[in-house]
XYZ file of C-alpha atoms in Angstrom:
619
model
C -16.304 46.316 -26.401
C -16.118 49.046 -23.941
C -16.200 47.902 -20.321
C -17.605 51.146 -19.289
C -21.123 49.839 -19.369
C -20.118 46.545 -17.446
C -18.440 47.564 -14.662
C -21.369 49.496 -12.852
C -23.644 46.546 -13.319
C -21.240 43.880 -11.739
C -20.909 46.526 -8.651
C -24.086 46.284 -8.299
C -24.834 43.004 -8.331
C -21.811 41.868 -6.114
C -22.239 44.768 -3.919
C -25.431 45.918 -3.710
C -27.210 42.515 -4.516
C -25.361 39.883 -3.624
C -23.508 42.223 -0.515
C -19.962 40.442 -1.106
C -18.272 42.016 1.535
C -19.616 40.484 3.950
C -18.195 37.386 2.922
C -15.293 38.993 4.584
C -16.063 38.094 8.089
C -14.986 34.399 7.503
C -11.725 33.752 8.066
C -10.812 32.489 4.720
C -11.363 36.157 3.307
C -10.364 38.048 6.468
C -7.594 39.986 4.836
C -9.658 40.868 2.108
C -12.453 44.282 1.702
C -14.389 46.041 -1.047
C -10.217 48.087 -1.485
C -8.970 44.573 -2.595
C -12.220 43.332 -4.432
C -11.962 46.777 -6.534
C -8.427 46.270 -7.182
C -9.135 43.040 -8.699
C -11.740 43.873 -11.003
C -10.002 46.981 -11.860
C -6.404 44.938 -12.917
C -8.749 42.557 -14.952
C -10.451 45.940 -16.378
C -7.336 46.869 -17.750
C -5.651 43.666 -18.668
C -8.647 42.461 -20.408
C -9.457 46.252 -22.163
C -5.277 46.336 -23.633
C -4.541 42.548 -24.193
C -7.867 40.941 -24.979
C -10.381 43.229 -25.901
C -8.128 45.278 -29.112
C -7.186 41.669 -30.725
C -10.928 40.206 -30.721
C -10.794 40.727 -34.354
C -7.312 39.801 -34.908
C -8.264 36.567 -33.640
C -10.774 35.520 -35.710
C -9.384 36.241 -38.650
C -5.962 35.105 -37.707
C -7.067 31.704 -36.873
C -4.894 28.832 -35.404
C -2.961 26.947 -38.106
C -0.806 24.237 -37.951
C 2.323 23.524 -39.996
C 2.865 20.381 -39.802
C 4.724 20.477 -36.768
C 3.250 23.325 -34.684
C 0.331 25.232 -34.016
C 0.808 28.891 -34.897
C -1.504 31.797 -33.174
C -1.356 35.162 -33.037
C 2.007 36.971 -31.082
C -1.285 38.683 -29.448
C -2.573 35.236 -27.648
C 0.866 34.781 -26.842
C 0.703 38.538 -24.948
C -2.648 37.803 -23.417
C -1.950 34.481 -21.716
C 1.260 36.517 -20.328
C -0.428 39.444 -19.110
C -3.501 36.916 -17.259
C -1.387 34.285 -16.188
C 0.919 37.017 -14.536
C -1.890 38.710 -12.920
C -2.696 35.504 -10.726
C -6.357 35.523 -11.548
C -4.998 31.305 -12.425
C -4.543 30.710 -8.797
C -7.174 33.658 -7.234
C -9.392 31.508 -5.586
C -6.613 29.146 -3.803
C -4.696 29.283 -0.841
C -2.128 31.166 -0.306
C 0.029 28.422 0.092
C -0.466 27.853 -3.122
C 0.287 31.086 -4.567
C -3.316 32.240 -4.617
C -4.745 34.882 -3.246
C -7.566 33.154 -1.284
C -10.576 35.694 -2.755
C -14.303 34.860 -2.656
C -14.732 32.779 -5.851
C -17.714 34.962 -6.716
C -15.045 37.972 -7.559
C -12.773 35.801 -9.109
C -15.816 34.808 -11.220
C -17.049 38.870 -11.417
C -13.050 39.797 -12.341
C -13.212 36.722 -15.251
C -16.346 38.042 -17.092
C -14.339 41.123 -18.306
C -12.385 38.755 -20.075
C -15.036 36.518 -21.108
C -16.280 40.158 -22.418
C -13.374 41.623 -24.178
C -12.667 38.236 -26.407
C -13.768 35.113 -24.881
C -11.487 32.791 -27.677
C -8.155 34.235 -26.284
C -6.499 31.828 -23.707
C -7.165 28.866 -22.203
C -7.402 29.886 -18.582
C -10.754 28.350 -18.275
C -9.813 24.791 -18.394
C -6.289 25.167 -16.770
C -8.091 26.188 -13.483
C -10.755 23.670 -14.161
C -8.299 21.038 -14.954
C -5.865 22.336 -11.656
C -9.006 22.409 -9.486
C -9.937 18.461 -10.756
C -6.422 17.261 -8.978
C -6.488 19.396 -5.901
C -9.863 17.541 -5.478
C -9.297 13.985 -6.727
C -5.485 13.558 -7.432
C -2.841 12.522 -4.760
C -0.043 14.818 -3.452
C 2.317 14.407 -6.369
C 0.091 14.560 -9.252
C -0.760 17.976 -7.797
C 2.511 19.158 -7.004
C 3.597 17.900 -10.665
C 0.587 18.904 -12.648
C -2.041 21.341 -10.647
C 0.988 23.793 -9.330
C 2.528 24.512 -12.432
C -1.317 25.272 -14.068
C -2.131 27.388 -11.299
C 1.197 29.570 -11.896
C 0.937 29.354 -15.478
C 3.414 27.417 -16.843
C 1.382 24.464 -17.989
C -2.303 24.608 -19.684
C -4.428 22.015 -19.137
C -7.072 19.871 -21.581
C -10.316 17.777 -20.739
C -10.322 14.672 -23.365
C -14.123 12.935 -23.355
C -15.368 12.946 -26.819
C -14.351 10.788 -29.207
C -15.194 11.072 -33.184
C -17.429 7.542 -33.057
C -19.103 8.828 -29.767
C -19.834 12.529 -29.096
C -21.352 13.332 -26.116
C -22.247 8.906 -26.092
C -19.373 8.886 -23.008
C -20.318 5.106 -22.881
C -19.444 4.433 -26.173
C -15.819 5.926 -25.814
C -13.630 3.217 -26.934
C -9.839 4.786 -25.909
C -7.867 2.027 -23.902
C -5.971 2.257 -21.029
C -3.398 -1.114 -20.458
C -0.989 -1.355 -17.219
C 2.681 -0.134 -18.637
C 4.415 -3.503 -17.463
C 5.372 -4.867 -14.104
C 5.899 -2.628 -11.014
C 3.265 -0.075 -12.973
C 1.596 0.790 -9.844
C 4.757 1.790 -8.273
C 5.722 5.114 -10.440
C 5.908 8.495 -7.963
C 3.115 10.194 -10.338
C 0.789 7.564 -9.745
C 0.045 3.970 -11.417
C 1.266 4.487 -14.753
C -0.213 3.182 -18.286
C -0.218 3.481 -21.772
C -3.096 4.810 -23.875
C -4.277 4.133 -27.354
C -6.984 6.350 -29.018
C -8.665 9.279 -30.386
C -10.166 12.425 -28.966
C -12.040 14.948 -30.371
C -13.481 19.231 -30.137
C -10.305 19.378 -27.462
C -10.136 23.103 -26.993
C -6.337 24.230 -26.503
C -5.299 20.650 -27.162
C -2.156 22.020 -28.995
C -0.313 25.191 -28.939
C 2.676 26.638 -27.744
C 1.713 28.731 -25.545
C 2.954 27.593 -22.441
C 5.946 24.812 -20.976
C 3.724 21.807 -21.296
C -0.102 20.800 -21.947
C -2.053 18.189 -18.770
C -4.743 16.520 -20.285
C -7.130 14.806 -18.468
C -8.139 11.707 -20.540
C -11.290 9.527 -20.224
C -10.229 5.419 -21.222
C -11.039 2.430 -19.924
C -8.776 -0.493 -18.512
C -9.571 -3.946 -20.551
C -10.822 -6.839 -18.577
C -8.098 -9.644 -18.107
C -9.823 -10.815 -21.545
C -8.975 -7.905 -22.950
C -12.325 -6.500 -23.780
C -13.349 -3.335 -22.612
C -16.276 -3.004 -19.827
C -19.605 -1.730 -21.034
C -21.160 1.450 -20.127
C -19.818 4.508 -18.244
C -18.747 2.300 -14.810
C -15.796 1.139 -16.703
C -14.223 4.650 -17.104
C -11.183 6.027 -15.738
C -9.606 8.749 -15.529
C -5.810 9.656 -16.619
C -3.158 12.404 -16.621
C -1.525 12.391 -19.618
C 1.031 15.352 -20.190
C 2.398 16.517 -23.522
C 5.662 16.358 -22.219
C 7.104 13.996 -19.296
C 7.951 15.681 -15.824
C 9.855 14.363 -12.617
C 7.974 14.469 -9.425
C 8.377 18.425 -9.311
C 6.807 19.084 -12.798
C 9.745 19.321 -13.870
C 10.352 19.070 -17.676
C 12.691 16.002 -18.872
C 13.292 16.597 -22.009
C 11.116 13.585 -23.378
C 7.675 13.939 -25.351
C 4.799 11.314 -24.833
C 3.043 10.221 -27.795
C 0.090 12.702 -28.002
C -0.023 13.928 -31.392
C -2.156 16.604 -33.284
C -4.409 15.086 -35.929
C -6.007 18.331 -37.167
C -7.193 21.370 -36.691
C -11.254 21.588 -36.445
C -12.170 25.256 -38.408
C -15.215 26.658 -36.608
C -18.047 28.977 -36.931
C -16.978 31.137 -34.511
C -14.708 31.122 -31.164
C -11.898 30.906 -33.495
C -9.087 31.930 -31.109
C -8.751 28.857 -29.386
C -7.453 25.660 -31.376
C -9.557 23.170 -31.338
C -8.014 19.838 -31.955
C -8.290 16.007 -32.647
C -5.383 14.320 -30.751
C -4.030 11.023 -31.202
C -3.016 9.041 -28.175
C -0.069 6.119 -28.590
C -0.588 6.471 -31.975
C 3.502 6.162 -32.363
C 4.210 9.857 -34.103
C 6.274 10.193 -30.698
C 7.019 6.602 -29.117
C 8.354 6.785 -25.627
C 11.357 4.390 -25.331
C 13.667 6.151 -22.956
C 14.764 3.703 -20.091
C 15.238 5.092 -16.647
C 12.056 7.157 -16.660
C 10.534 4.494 -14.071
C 9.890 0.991 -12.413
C 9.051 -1.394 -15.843
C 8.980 1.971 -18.171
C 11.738 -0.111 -20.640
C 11.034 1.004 -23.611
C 8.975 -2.427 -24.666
C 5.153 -0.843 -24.334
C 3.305 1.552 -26.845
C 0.989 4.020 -26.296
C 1.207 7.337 -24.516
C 1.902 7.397 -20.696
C -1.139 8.408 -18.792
C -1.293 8.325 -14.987
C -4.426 6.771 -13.169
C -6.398 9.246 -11.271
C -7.858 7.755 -8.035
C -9.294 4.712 -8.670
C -10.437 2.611 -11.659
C -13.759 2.947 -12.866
C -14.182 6.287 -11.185
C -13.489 8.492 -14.087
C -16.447 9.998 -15.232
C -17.608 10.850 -11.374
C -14.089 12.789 -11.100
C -14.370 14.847 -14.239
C -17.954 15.743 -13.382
C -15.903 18.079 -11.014
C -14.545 19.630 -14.251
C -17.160 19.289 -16.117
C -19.578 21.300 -13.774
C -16.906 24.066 -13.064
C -16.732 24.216 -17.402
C -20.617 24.187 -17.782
C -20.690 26.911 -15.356
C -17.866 28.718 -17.775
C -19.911 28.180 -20.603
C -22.755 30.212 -18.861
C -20.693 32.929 -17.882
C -19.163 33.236 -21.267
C -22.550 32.766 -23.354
C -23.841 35.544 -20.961
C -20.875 38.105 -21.816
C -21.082 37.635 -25.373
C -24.374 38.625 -25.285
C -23.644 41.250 -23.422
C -20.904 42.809 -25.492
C -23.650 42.862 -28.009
C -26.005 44.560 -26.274
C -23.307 47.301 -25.053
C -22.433 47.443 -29.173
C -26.132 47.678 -30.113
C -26.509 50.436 -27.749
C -23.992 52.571 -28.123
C -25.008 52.433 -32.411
C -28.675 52.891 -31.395
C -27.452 56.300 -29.380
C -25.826 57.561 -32.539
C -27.315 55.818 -35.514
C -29.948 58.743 -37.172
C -32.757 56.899 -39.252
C -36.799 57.537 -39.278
C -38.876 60.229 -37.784
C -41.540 59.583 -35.118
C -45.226 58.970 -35.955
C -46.897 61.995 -34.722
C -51.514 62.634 -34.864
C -50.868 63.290 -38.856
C -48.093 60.332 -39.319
C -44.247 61.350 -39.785
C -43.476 64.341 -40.734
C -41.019 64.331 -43.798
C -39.704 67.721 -42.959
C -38.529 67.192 -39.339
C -34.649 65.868 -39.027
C -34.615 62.129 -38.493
C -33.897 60.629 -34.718
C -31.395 58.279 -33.156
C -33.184 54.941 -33.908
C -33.064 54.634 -30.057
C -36.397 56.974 -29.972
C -38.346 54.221 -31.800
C -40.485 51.848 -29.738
C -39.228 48.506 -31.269
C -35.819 49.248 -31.175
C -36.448 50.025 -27.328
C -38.075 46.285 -27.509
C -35.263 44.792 -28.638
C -32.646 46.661 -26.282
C -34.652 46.116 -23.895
C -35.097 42.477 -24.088
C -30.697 42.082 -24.479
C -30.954 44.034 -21.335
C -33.117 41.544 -19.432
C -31.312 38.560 -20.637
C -27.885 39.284 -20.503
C -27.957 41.330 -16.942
C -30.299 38.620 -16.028
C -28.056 35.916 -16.623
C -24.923 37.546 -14.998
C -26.968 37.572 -11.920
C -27.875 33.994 -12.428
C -23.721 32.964 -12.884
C -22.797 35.336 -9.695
C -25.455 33.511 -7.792
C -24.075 30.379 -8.723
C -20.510 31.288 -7.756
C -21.483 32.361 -4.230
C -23.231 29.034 -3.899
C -19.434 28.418 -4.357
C -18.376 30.703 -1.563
C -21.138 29.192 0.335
C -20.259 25.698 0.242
C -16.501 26.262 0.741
C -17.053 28.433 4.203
C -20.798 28.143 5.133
C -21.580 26.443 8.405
C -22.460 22.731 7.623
C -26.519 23.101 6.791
C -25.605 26.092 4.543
C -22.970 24.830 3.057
C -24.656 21.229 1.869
C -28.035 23.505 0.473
C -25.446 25.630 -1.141
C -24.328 22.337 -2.796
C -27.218 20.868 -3.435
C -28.844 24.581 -4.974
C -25.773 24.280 -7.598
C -26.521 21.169 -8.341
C -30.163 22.062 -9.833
C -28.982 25.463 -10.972
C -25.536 23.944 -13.136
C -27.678 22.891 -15.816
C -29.631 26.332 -16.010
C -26.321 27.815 -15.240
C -25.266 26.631 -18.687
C -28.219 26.389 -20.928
C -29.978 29.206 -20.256
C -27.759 32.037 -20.838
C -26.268 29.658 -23.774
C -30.210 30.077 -25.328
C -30.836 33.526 -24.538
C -28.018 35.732 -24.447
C -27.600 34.305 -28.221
C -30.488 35.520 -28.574
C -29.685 38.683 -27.417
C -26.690 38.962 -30.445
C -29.530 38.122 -32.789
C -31.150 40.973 -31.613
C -28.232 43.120 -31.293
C -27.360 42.449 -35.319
C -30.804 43.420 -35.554
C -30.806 47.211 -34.267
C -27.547 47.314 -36.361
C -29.786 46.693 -39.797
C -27.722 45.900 -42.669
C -24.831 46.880 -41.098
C -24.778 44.368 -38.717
C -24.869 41.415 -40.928
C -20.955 42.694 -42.152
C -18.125 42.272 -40.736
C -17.015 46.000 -40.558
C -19.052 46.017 -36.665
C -18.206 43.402 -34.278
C -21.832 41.999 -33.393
C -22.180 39.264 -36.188
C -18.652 37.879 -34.624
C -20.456 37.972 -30.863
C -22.847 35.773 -32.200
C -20.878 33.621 -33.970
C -18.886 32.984 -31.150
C -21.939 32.182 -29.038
C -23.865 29.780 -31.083
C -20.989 27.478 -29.965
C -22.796 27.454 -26.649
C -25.830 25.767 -26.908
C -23.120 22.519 -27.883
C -20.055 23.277 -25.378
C -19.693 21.004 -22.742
C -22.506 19.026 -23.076
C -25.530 19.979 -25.430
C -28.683 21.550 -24.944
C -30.903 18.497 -24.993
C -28.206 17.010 -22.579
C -28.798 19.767 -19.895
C -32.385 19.111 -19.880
C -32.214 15.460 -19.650
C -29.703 16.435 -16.561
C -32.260 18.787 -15.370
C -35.797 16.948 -15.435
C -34.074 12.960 -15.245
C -31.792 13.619 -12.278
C -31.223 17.241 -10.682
C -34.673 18.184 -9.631
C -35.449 14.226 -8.618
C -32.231 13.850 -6.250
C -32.382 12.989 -3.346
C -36.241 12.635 -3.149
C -36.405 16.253 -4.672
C -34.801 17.947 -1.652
C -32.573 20.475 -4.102
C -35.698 21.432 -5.664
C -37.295 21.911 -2.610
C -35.009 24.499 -1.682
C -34.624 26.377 -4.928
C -38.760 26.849 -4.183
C -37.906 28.290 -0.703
C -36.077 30.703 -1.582
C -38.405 31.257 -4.587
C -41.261 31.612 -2.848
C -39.275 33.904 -0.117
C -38.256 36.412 -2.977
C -42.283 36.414 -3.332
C -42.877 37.115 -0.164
C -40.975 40.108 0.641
C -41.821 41.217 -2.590
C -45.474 41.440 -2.077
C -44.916 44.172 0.276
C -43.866 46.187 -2.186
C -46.805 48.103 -4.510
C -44.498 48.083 -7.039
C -43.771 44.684 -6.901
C -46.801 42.607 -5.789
C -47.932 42.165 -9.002
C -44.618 40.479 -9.741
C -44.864 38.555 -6.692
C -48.215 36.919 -7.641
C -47.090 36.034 -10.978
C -43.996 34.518 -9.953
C -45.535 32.291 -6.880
C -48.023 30.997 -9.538
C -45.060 30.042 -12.213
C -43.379 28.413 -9.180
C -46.602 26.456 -8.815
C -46.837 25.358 -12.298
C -43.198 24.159 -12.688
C -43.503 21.848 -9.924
C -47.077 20.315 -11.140
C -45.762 19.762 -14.376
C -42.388 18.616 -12.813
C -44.911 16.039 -10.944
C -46.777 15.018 -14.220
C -43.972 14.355 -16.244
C -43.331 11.682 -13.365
C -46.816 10.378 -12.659
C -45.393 6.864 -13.181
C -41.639 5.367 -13.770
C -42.147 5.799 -17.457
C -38.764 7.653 -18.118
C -39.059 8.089 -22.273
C -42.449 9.738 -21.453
C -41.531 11.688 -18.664
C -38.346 13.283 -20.666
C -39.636 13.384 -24.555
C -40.373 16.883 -23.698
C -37.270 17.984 -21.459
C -35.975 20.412 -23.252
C -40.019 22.680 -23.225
C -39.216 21.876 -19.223
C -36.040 23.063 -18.917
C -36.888 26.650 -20.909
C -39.661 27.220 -18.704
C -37.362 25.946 -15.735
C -34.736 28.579 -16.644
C -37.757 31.594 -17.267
C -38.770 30.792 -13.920
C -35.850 31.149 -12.267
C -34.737 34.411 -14.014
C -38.006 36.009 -13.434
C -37.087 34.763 -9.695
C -34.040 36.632 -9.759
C -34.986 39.768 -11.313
C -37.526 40.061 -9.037
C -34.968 39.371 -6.262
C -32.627 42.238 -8.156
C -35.675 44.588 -7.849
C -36.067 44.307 -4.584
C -33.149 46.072 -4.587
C -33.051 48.588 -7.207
C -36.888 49.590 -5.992
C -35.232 51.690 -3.298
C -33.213 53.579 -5.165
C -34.104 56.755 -7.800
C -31.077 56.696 -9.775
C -31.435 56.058 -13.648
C -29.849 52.881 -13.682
C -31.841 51.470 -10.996
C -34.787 52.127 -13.607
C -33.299 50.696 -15.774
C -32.992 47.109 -13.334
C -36.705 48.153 -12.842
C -37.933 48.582 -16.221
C -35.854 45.507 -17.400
C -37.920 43.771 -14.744
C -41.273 44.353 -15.773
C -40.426 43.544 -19.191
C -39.479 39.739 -18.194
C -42.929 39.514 -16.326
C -44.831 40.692 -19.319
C -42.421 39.483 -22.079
C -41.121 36.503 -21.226
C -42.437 34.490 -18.126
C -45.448 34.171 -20.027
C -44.091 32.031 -22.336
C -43.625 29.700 -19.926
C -47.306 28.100 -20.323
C -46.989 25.947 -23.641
C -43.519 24.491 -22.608
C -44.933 23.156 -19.634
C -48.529 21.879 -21.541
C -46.525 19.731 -23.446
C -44.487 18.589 -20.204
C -47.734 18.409 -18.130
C -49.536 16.304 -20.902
C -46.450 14.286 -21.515
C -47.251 15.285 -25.329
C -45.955 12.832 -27.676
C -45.762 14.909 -31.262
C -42.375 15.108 -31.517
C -41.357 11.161 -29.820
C -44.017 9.288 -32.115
C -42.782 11.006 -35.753
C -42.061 8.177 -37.440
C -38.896 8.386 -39.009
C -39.994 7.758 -42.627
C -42.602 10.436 -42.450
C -39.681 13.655 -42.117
């Protein structure tokens, strides 16, 4: 895709809207201005326009393959981890000290969506930084300085192991074990050391060669002195299990732990990436070297996996990484539909087909228009528009939450927390929804030609539909959403989402352009709590959440139409066409799509039981 028609819209939004630069005054980003924020985006322009964006094809029909022995991709992914890992957008949020640049996260965010863009299957950079960030947070000094340092300056990649093929998304149910590797295990430099035995499945960039070594970051539990494992998610912990074995530098030593492909899953779309099913201590590559550390003889099995912090704390650890990946998932579901809008438009400017309806109908004899000049091809562009720039404001907002909770002042800084904690799930469902909607539409305008592969749209989608599944599924957000986010801590997070809501409203109504706007959107507020309210009338949970996932699309509306409005606000001052645009893109969410928002939440409100009480027999 071109970048030409992305780069004015994230200026605006992290300029204009969002008014990064003033980040700047905090000392954490007090070398840094709009000259350095520019330079960024423009290096990750240009990286992501040579290396990424003119091998999108190439990398979908040149999938992964394994030979037995290695997994094979394109010399292009190859280039394109180079070319990103050398431009330090790995380590752009960190400290220096840590070869980062220290930048707002919101720009590192802003510079990643050209990527995202240009060919979101290339690379694993995604779950590296996730993966790096995990340790910084929750690993001790030398699992960092063995495992997060080399991520962050690109010589490892980095995995996040939680499925398994029996379980899926069931994390309770995972049944990979984790045993003590013999006496004196808790004494090893890297941390207390096991061995693991088990399966893992959909691990994206779980095998490759593109870089030194591969950290994954494993999900098993520790038997009981009986040997049985414990029930539940408490008995999950969490493990560091490299590809290859390192000193206490991350150094390589020359020995390979016993992680071993299985396969190769062959997907619908995001085909750039292998995705894997790995063996742990399955004994393709036994570890029997002695001399690697205290009781590491050569008389266990299994691969070596390092205990992260302490046992039974897993699955609270990874939700860092897991958050920081739904949040990913957003951004990427939201450029993919993007690139197809930018494709749709750009045929819709050329593409000559139909003649207008004038008083006597068409007129045969005229020349035939761009399709562009037809109403419902308007509709349709119209409605990518919305979505996509809709959602990109919804993932910047996010990221400064980021910003904000890093260097706020201590009140800001916890709402900022607790506002990304209701937002994640919207952050990753809603754009996953409706910017794949927004390819639909953009194969659409295309006609016939869209549904072929000789345009690029039908891939965009494909790639996308992955989405509404990656890192935790639709109906898994919206349990997340109405079961825990908007109830924690007696509701306080949703509290403050309807503050500044209702303060978006309020400024808004002095606007005569924008009152209308302001009325509808104070009275959607209204009805989301009510029927957030009904759906808990009483400690029934199955009632309360048989109709999450109606709640959670009228949720996300709400909150778009919130920050549209919000965008407005701005763009209302200004005459310039693309400010219309942000205008006219506006008003078509309030009359589109907010509306829609009243039969999701009668079913929620009602605590409607249609779909709950189908008896199985009768499908």
């Amino acid at each position: 895709m071109s970048s030409q028609g992305l780069r004015p819209v994230i200026d605006f939004l992290l300029y204009d809207w969002l008014r990064v630069t003033t980040l700047c005054s905090r000392p954490r980003y007090a070398e840094h201005g709009r000259e350095t924020f520019d330079a960024v985006l423009d290096t990750c322009e240009r990286i992501a326009r040579e290396k990424y964006a003119a091998y999108n094809r190439t990398v979908d029909t040149d999938e992964p393959r394994w030979d037995g022995e290695r997994v094979i991709v394109p010399a292009c992914t190859h280039e394109a981890w180079q070319a990103y890992a050398q431009s330090g957008m790995l380590a752009a949020a960190q400290d220096v000290e840590l070869g980062g640049m220290q930048l707002p996260y919101v720009v590192e965010a802003a510079g990643n969506a050209f990527f995202a863009a240009a060919s979101v299957s290339i690379g694993a950079g995604m779950l590296t930084v996730g993966n790096a960030n995990l340790l910084l947070a929750h690993g001790s000094a030398a699992q960092q300085r063995a495992f997060a340092w080399p991520q962050l300056a690109g010589r490892f990649s980095g995995t996040m192991c939680l499925s398994e093929p029996q379980a899926g998304s069931s994390l309770s149910d995972i049944a990979t074990r984790a045993v003590p590797d013999g006496e004196g295990y808790e004494d090893d430099p890297l941390g207390p050391r096991y061995r693991l035995r088990g399966n893992k499945m959909w691990i994206s960039a779980g095998e490759h060669e593109l870089t030194d070594n591969i950290v994954h970051l494993v999900l098993a539990k520790i038997p009981d002195p009986d040997g049985r494992l414990v029930p539940g998610v408490q008995g999950i912990s969490l493990f560091i299990v490299p590809k290859k074995l390192v000193d206490e530098q991350g150094q390589l030593t020359g020995l390979r732990n016993d992680v071993a492909l299985a396969g190769l899953n062959h997907k619908c779309g995001w085909r750039g990436t292998p995705n894997t099913l790995l063996h742990f201590g399955e004994g393709r590559y036994p570890v029997r070297a002695a001399g690697l550390g205290p009781g590491l003889d050569g008389a266990g099995a299994g691969a070596i996996g390092y205990r992260v912090g302490q046992p039974g704390q897993g699955l609270r650890y990874m939700f860092h990484m897991m958050n920081e990946a739904r949040i990913g998932v957003g951004m990427a579901a939201t450029m993919l539909g993007m690139a197809g809008y930018l494709a749709s438009l750009a045929y819709a400017r050329t593409r000559l087909q139909g003649r207008p309806l004038g008083p006597g109908g068409k007129d045969p004899a005229q020349p035939p228009v761009r399709i562009i000049e037809h109403a419902d091809v308007k509709r349709m562009l119209l409605a990518q528009k919305a979505y996509c720039e809709g959602a990109l404001a919804l993932e910047l907002y996010c990221a400064r939450l980021v910003d904000e909770q890093r260097t706020g002042e201590p009140q800001a800084a916890d709402e900022a927390r607790l506002l990304l904690e209701v937002l994640t799930p919207i952050a990753k469902s809603w754009p996953s929804e409706w910017c794949l909607e927004a390819n639909s539409l953009a194969i659409q305008v295309h006609g016939g030609y869209g549904y072929t592969r000789d345009f690029p749209v039908e891939q965009y989608w494909r790639d996308n539909r992955l989405n509404m599944i990656h890192e935790g599924t639709h109906g898994i957000q919206a349990l997340d959403l109405l079961g825990r986010k908007v109830r924690m801590e007696q509701g306080r997070g949703l509290a403050l989402l309807g503050q500044r809501v209702l303060s978006t409203a309020q400024h808004a109504e002095a606007v005569a352009a924008l009152t209308g706007y302001a009325v509808a959107l104070r009275q959607a507020w209204q009805d989301v709590v009510q029927a957030t309210e009904a759906a808990w009338a009483d400690a029934d949970a199955a009632a309360a959440l048989a109709n999450a996932v109606p709640y959670m699309q009228a949720f996300g509306h709400t909150v778009l139409a919130w920050l549209w409005l919000d965008v407005a606000r701005v763009a209302v001052l200004r005459t310039d066409t693309a400010s219309v645009g942000r205008l006219q893109a506006c008003r078509y969410f309030f009359h589109y799509e907010l509306p829609k928002i009243g039969p999701w939440l009668q079913v929620v409100r009602t605590r409607d039981t249609t779909c709950a009480a189908m008896p199985e027999e009768a499908f």
